[in-house]
XYZ file of C-alpha atoms in Angstrom:
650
model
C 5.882 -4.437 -33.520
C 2.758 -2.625 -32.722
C 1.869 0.287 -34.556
C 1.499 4.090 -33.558
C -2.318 3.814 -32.976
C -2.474 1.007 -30.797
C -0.676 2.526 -28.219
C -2.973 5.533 -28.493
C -5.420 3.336 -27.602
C -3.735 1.840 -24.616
C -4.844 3.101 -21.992
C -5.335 1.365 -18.425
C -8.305 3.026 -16.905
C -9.157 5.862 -13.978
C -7.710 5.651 -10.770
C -11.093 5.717 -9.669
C -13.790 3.044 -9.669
C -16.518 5.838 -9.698
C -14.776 7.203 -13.185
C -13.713 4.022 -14.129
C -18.133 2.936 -14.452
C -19.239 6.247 -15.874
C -15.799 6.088 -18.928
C -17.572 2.274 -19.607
C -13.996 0.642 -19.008
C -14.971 -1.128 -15.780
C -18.032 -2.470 -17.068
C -16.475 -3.553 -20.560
C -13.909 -5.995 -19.407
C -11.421 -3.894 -17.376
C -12.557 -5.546 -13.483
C -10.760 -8.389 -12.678
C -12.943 -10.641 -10.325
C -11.056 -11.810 -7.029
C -11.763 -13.374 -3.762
C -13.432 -10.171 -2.176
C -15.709 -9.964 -4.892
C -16.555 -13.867 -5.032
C -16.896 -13.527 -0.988
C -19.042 -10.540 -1.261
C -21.682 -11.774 -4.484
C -21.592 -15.236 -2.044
C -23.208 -13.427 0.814
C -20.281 -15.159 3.156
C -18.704 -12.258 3.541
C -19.584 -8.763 5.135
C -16.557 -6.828 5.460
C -14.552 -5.929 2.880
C -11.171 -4.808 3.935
C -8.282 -2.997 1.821
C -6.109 -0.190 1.665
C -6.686 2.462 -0.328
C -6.823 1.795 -3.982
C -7.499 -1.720 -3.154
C -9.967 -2.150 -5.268
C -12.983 -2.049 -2.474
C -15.045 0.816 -4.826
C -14.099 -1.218 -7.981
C -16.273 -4.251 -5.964
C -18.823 -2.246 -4.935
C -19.466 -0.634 -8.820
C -19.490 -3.611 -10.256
C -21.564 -5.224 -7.424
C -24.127 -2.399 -8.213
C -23.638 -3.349 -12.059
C -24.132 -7.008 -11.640
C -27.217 -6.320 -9.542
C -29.979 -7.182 -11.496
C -28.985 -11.174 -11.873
C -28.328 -11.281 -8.064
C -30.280 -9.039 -6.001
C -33.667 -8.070 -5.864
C -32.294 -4.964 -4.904
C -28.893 -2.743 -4.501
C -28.764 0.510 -2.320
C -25.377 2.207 -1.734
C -25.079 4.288 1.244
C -22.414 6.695 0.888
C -21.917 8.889 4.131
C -20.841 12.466 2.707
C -19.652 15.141 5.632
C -23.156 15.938 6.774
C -24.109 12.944 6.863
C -21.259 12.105 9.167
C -21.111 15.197 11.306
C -24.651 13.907 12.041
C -23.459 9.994 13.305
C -20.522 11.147 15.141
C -22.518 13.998 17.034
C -25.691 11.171 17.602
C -25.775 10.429 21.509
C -28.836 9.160 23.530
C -28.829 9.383 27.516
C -29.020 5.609 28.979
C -26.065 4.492 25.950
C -22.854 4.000 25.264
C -21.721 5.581 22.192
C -21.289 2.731 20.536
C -24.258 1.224 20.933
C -25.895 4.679 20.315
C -24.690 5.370 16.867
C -25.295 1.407 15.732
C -29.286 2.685 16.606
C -29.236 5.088 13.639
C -27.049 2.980 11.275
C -29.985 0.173 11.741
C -32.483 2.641 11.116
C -30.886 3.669 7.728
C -30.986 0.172 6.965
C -34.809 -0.652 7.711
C -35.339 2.591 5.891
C -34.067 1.768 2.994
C -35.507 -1.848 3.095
C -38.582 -0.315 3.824
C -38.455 1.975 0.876
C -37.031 -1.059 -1.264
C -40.137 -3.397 -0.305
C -42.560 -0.607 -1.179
C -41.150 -1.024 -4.922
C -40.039 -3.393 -4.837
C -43.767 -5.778 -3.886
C -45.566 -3.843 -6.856
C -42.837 -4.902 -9.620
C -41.711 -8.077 -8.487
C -45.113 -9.629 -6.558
C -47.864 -7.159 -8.172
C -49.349 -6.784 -4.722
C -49.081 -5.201 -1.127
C -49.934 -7.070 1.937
C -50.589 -5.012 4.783
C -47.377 -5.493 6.192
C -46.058 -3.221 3.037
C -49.044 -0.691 2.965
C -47.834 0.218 6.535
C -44.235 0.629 5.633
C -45.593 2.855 2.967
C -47.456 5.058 6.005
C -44.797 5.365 8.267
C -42.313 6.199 4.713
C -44.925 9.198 4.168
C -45.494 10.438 8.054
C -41.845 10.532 8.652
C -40.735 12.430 5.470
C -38.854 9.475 4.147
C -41.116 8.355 0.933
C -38.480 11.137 -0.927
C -35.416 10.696 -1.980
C -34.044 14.273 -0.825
C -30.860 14.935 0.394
C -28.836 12.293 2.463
C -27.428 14.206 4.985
C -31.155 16.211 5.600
C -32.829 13.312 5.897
C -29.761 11.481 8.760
C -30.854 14.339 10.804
C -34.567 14.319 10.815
C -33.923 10.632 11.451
C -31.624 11.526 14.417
C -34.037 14.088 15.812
C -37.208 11.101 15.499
C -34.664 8.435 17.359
C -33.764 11.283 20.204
C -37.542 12.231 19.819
C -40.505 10.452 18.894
C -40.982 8.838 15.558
C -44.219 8.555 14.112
C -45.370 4.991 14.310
C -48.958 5.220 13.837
C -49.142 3.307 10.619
C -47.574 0.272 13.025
C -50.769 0.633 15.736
C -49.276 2.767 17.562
C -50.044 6.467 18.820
C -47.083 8.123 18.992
C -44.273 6.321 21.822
C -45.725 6.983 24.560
C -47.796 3.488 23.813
C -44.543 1.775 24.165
C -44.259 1.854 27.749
C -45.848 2.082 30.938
C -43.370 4.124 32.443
C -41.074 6.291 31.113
C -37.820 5.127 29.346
C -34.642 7.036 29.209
C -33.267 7.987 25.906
C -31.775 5.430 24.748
C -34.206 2.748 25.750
C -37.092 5.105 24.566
C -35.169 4.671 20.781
C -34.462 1.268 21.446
C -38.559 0.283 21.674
C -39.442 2.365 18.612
C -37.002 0.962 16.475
C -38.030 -2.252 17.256
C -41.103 -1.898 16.118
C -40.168 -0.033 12.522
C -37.424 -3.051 12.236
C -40.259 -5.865 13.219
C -42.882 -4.014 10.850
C -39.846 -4.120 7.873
C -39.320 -8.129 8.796
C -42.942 -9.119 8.619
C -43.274 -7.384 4.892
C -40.074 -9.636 3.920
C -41.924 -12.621 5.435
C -45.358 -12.127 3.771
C -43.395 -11.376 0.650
C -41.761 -14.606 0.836
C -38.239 -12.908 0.821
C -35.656 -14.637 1.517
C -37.505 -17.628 2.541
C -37.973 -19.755 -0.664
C -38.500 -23.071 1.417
C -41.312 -21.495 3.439
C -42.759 -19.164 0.609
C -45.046 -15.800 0.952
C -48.872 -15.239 0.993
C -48.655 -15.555 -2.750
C -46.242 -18.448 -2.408
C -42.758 -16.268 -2.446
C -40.525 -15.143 -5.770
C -37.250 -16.512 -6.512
C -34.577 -13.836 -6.259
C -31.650 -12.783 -4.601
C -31.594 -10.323 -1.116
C -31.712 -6.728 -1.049
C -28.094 -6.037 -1.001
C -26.925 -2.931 0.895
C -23.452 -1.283 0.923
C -21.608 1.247 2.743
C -18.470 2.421 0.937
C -15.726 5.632 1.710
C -16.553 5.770 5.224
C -12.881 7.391 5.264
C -14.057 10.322 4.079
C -16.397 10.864 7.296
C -13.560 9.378 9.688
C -11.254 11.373 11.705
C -9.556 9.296 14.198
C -11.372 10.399 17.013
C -13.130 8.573 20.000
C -16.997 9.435 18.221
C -15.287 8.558 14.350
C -13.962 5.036 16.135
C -17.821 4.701 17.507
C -19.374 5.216 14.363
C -17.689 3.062 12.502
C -18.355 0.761 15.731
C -22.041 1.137 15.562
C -22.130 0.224 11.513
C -20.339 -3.061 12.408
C -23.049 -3.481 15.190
C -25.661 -2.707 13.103
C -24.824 -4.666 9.831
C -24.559 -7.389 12.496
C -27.997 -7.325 13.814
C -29.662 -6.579 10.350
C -27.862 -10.079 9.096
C -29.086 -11.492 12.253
C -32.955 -10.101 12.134
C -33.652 -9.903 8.087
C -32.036 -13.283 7.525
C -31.779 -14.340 3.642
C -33.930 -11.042 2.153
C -30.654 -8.854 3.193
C -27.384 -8.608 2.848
C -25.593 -5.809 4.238
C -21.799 -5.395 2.485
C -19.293 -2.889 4.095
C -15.944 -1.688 2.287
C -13.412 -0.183 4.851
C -10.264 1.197 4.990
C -7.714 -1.431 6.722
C -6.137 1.248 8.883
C -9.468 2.550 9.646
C -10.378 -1.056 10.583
C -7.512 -2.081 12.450
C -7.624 0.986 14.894
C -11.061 -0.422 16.218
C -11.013 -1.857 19.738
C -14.242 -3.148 20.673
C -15.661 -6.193 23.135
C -17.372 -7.675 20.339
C -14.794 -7.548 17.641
C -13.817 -11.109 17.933
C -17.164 -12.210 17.041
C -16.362 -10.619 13.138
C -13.565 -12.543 12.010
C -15.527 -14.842 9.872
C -17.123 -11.874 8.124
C -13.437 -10.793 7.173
C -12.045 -10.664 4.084
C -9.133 -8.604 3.002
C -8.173 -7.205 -0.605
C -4.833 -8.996 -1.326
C -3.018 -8.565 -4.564
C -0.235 -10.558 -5.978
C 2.293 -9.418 -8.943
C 0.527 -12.155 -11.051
C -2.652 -11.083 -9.603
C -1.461 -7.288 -10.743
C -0.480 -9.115 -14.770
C -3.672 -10.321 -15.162
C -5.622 -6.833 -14.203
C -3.031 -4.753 -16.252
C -3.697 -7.087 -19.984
C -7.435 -7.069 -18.721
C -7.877 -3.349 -18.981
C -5.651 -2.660 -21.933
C -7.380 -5.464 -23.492
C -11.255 -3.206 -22.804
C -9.181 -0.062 -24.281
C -7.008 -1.855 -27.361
C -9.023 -4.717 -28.342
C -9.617 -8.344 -26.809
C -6.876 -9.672 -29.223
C -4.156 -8.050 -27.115
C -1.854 -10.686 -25.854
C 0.673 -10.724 -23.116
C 3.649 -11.145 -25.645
C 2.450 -7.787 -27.304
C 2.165 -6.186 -24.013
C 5.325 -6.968 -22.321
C 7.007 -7.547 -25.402
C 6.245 -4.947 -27.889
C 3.930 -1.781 -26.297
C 6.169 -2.253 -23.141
C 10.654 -3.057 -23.650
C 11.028 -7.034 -23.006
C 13.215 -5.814 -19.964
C 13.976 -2.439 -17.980
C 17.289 -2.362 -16.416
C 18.017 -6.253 -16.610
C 14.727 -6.760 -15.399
C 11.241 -8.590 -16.875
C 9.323 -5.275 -17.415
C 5.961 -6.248 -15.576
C 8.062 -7.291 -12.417
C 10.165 -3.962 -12.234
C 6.889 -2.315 -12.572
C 4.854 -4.106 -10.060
C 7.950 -4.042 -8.344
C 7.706 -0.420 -8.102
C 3.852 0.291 -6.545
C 2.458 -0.697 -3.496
C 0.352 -4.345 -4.408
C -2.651 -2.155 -5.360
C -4.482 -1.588 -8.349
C -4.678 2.095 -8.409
C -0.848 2.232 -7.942
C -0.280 -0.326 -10.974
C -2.822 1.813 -12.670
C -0.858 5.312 -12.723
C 1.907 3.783 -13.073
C 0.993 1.927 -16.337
C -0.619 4.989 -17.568
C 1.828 7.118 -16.698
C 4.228 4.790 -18.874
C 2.152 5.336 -21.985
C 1.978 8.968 -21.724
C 5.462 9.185 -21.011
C 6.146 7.290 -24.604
C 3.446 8.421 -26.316
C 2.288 12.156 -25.459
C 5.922 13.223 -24.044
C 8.268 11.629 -26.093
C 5.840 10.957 -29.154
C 6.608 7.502 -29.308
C 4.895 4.634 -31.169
C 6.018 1.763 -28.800
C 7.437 2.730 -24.859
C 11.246 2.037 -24.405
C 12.565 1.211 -21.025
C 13.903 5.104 -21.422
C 10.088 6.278 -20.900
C 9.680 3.395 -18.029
C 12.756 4.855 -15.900
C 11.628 8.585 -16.687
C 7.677 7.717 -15.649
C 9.114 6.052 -12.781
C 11.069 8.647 -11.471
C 7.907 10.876 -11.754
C 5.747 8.111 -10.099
C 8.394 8.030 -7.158
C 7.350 11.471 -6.186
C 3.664 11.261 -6.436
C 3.332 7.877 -4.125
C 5.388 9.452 -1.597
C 3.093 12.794 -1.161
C 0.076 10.241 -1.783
C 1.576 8.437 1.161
C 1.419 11.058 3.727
C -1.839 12.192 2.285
C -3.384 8.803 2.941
C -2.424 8.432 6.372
C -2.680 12.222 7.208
C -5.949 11.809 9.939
C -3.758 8.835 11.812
C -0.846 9.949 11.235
C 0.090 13.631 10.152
C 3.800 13.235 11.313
C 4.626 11.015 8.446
C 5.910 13.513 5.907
C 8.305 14.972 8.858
C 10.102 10.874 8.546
C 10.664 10.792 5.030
C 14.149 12.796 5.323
C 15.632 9.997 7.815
C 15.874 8.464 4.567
C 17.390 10.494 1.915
C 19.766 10.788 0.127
C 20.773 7.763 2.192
C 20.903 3.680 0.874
C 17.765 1.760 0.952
C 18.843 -0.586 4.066
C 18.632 1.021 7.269
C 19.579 -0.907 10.564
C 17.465 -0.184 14.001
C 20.857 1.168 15.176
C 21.688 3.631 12.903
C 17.555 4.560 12.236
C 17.898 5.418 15.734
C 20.718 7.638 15.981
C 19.172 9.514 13.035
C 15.838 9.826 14.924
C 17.617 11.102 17.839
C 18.810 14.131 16.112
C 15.174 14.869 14.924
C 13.010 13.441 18.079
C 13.209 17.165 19.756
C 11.382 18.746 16.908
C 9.121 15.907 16.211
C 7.851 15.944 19.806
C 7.685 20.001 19.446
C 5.299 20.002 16.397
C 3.690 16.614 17.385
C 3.336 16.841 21.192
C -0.151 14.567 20.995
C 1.738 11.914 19.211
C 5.072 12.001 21.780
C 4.355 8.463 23.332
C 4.126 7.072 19.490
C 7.219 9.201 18.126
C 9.959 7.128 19.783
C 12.368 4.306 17.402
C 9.822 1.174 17.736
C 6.811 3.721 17.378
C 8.547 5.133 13.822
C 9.502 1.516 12.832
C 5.747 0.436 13.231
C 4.540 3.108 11.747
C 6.424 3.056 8.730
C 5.946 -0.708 8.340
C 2.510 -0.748 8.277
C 1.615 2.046 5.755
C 4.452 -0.156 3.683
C 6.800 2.243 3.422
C 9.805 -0.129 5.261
C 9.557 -3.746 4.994
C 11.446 -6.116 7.597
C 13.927 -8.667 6.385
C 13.410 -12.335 7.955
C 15.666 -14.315 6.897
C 16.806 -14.450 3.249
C 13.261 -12.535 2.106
C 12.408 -8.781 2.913
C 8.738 -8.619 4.133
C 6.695 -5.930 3.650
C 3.282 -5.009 5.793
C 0.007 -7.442 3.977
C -2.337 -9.452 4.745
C -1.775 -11.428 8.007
C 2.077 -10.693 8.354
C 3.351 -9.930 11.955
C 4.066 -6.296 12.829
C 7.942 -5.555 12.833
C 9.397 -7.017 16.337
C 11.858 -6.136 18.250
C 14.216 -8.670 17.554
C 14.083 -7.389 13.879
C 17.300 -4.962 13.502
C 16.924 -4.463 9.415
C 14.985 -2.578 7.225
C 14.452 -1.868 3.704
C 12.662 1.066 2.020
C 10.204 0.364 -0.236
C 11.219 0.267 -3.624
C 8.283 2.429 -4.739
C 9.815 5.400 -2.924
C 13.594 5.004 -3.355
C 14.103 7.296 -6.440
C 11.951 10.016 -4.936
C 14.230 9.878 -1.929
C 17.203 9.412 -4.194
C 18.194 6.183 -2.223
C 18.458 4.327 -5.141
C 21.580 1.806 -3.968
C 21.200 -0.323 -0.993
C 24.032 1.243 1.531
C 25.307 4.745 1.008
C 29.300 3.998 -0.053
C 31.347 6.713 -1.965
C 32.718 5.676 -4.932
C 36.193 5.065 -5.685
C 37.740 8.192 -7.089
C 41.631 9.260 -8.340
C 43.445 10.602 -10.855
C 44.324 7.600 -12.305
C 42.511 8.383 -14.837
C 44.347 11.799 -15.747
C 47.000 9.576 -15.634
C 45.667 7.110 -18.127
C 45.098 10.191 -20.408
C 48.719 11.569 -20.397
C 50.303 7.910 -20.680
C 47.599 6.812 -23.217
C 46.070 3.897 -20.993
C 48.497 0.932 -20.304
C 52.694 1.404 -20.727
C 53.789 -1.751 -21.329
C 55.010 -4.320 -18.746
C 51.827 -6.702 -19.261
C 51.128 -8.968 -22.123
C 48.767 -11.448 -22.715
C 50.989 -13.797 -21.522
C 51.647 -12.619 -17.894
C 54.999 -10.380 -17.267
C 57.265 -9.773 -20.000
C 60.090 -9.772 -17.833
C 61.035 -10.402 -13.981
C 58.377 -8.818 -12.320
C 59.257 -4.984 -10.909
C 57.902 -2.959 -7.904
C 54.885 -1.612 -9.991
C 54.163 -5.280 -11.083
C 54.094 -6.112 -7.714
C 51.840 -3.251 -6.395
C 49.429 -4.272 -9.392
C 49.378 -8.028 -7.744
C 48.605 -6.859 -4.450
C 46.036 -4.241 -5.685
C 44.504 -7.021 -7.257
C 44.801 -9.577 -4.786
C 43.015 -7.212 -2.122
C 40.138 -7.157 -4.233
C 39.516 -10.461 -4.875
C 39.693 -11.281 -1.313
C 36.794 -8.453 -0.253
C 34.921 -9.769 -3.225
C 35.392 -13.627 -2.017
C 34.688 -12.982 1.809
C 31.706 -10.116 0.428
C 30.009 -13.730 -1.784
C 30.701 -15.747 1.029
C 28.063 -13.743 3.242
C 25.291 -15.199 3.153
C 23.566 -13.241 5.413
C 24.182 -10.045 3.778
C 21.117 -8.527 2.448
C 21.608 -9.129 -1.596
C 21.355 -5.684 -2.616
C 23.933 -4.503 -0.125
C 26.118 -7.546 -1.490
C 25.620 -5.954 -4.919
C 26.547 -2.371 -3.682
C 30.144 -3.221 -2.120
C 30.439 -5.629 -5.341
C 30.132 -2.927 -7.461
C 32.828 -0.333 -5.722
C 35.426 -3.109 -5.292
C 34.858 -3.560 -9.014
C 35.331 0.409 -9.253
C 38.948 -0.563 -7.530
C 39.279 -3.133 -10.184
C 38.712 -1.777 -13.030
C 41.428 1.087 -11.733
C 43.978 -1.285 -11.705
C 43.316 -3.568 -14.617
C 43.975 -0.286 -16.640
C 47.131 1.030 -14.132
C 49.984 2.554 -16.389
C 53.324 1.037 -15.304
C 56.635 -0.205 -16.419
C 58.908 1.954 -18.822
C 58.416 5.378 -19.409
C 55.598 5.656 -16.759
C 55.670 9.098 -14.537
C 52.699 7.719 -12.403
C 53.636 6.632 -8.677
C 51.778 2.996 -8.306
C 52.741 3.542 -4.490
C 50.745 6.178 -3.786
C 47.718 4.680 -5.719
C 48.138 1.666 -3.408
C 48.129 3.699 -0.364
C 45.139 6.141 -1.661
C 43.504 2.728 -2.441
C 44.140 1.702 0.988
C 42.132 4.942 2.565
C 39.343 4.088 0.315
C 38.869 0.483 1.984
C 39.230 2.118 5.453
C 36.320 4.975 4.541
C 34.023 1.472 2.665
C 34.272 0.121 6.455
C 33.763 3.044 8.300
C 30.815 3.636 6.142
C 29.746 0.082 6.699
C 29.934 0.050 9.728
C 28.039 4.012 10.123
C 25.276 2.513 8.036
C 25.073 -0.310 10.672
C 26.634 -3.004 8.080
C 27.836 -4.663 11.335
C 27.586 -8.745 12.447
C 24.024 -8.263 12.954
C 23.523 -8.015 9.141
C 25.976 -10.187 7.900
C 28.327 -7.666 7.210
C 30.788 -8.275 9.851
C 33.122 -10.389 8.176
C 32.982 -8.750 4.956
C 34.152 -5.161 7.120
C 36.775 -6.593 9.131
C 38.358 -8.019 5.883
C 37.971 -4.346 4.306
C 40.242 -3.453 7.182
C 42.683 -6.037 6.811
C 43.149 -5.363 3.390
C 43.789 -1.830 3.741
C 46.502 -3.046 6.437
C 48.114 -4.975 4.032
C 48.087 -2.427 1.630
C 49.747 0.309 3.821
C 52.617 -2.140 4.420
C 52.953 -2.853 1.102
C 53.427 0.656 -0.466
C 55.632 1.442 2.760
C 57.931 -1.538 2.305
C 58.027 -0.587 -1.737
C 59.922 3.010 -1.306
C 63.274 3.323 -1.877
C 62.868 -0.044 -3.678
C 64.829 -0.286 -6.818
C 62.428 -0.170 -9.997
C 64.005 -3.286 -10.857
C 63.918 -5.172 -7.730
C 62.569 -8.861 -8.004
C 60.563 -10.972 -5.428
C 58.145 -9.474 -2.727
């Protein structure tokens, strides 16, 4: 067993990658390296796509950190507000507004490839051509040699593309040399970026850049490209026409600087998924090679988990002590890591809270020295909460009407049919449409369905396996009748079983009090004696059961954890009549047990059948022989009054 301070020491790292660098556990061990990183430090890949807490910032840090055996260079662009306010307000007369906001995206780039060469030909070449003394001039006459702040210097840049830059370190006298007549807006910026772009290519080219093979003037440098990144462009996106064209115009743009620079740059962009998949653009088809999305697996979850508590408790950490001694072997008859992983949307900053949440639970709460599968259930009841306000607070710019769904869930089971989702929509659709009127064509039973399955918080069953919104699975279709909720939010919701089924309740067990649990009448054996009406009603009682419980395993189709659920109340039944006091000396009525036993089935298939437990889920069979059974049970207890207590044979 581990000791006290080794757990103290446990610890699985910030939520966030910018944290994560500056606490040194990122950098000491704690990033797992996946296929968006390999794809990005190849240079195959340009778009980085993820949710949030993906992992895209954890990339990009240790991108930044890895920079100096790669990249000649690495300049993160991170638009803050201003910065944004500035893109999404950018329009020239004579453009679209795509193509007018992808204008000052590639003049960021050449600017800060301009400002990279500058530095970077001294230190790396110990010379300037021409080509990089004139980049220096127009750096200096345009007020971008300083660093200064980011969102000051987007709009002097804006005003010089709407304007005139100055462009005579390029040969030119201001840009009226650029043409004979005179250019609208957009065309006027068009021709004077061209040249800053063409005067930031030819320093690459005498430098050698990029083009080992051909070499520079002093025969070229071997070393990797300038690398450029743009990362939280969520934080500057709003959902709106301009936000959809600047994020437009930076795909253009990193385009056309992979395009013109060649091998000296590589431009890297980390979105948002959502913010990626609203985009609908002619030219969108031509980035699917340059595509790569953030997937995580439970495994691929394992590994990152003993990765960062081996950079906080020491490399010698092993699985087995993980899951086997800091963690319980098991939580509820489950293998801990899986109930955990289980329990977070496939993302590392969910598996991070929840791990840490875990060890404070044991440790700081409870002042444990090892965490039990007590602290695991408490932490996760606490986690529950927080990923369903995170939830809505993620998709709050696309959607702000998500909150307003979460109570067509509670308090309800965890499988929901289309049928009976949209009865409960129905009684809510009124005042969704009254505080969401902009949203009204979206807020009808499909619209919810999508919605909710691709933020993840429903997944579809097909087939035996419930699928839940990743990578390249289909949207939910219309075919598709059942849904389950995410078993990261069930406990905050309190749906917690699969279908929402009363248990079975009587006062059987007062009676088992007063008569001291069983009276006689049963042995071992069997019957002591011919059997009597109250053996009989025990047979039956039992017989019923069995049959749900045989027809309930027989149904295949039945989603397993609503098998389970009506498993579990038949057992209830069971268990009532296993311990049923009867023969001699009993005062409690078996008939009116059978017939209160008999109400119970007929409420189970009612509720079934309410929750939408019908043949379209597999359920049908297992209902209809609920009702049969309680049939049968009504004509039993009717046909046993007035029967002698001694009476033999059904």
């Amino acid at each position: 067993m581990a000791d006290g301070p080794l757990l103290a020491q446990l610890h699985f790292g910030r939520e966030d990658a910018e944290r994560d660098v500056t606490d040194g556990l990122l950098l000491r061990g704690g990033f797992l390296p996946n296929a968006a990183y390999r794809g990005a430090l190849s240079g195959r890949k340009m778009l980085i796509i993820g949710r949030k807490g993906s992992g895209k910032s954890a990339i990009c840090m240790q991108l930044k950190a890895d920079g100096a055996g790669h990249y000649a260079g690495t300049e993160l662009i991170p638009p803050d507000e201003t910065a944004g306010e500035e893109i999404r307000r950018f329009e020239l007369q004579g453009l679209p507004g795509d193509s007018a906001k992808a204008l000052i995206w590639r003049y960021l780039f050449a600017v800060y490839a301009a400002r990279h060469l500058v530095a970077h030909a001294k230190d790396a070449h110990g010379y300037r051509p021409d080509s990089v003394k004139a980049l220096a001039r127009f750096l200096k006459q345009n007020g971008e040699s300083a660093d200064g702040r980011f969102g000051d210097r987007l709009a002097q840049a804006a005003r010089g593309l709407q304007t005139s830059l100055s462009l005579e370190a390029f040969g030119f006298k201001a840009g009226l040399d650029l043409a004979q007549s005179p250019l609208s807006e957009g065309a006027q910026a068009t021709r004077q970026l061209d040249v800053v772009e063409q005067g930031v290519a030819q320093a690459f080219a005498d430098l050698g850049c990029g083009d080992l093979d051909a070499g520079g003037l002093d025969g070229g440098e071997e070393h990797g490209p300038l690398l450029l990144m743009v990362d939280q462009l969520e934080l500057v996106w709003s959902a709106e026409t301009d936000s959809n064209s600047m994020v437009i115009g930076l795909l253009l743009a990193a385009k056309h600087a992979a395009s013109l620079y060649g091998r000296a740059v590589s431009v890297l962009l980390f979105l948002r998924a959502d913010i990626y998949d609203s985009l609908h653009f002619g030219e969108g088809d031509k980035f699917r090679g340059d595509e790569l999305r953030i997937a995580w697996t439970e495994q691929a979850l394992r590994d990152l988990a003993l990765a960062r508590a081996r950079a906080s408790a020491g490399a010698e950490l092993t699985p087995e002590i993980l899951w086997g001694d800091l963690f319980p072997a098991e939580v509820e008859g489950e293998e801990t890591a899986t109930y955990l992983f289980r329990r977070c949307l496939p993302r590392p900053r969910d598996a991070i809270q929840f791990l840490n949440l875990c060890q404070e639970t044991a440790s700081l709460i409870n002042g444990r020295d090892r965490i039990t599968e007590a602290d695991v259930v408490q932490a996760g009841r606490q986690f529950s909460d927080w990923k369903l306000k995170d939830l809505a607070l993620e998709y709050l710019v696309a959607h702000p009407f998500l909150k307003h769904l979460f109570p067509l869930f509670q308090n309800t089971g965890y499988v929901v049919t289309r049928t009976v989702l949209g009865t409960r929509f129905e009684a809510a659709a009124e005042s969704l449409h009254r505080l969401f009127p902009a949203y009204a064509d979206a807020l009808t039973v499909h619209g919810v369905v999508d919605v909710l399955y691709a933020v993840g918080f429903l997944g579809v069953r097909r087939g035996n396996d419930v699928v839940f919104a990743g990578g390249d699975d289909l949207p939910a279709q219309f075919h598709e009748t059942e849904f389950h909720l995410h078993p990261c939010f069930r406990a905050a919701l309190g749906a917690t079983s699969a279908i929402d089924l009363r248990h079975f309740e009587i006062d059987a067990a007062v009676g088992r009090v007063v008569q001291g649990g069983n009276q006689g009448g049963f042995n071992d054996g069997g019957f002591t004696s011919a059997p009597t009406r109250d053996h009989r009603l025990v047979q039956e009682l039992r017989r019923s059961c069995h049959s749900i419980l045989a027809q309930t395993s027989r149904a295949v189709s039945l989603a397993q954890g609503a098998r389970d659920e009506i498993t579990q109340q038949i057992n209830r039944v069971l268990g009532e009549v296993n311990v049923l006091p009867s023969g001699a000396g009993s005062t409690y009525d078996l008939a009116d047990h059978v017939l209160l036993t008999a109400r119970y089935f007929d409420t189970l298939a009612a509720q079934l059948l309410a929750g939408g437990m019908d043949d379209s889920t597999g359920a049908g069979d297992v209902v209809r022989r609920v009702q049969e059974e309680a049939r049968r049970l009504r004509r039993q207890a009717a046909g046993s009054y007035g029967s002698s207590g001694s009476s033999a044979g059904p």
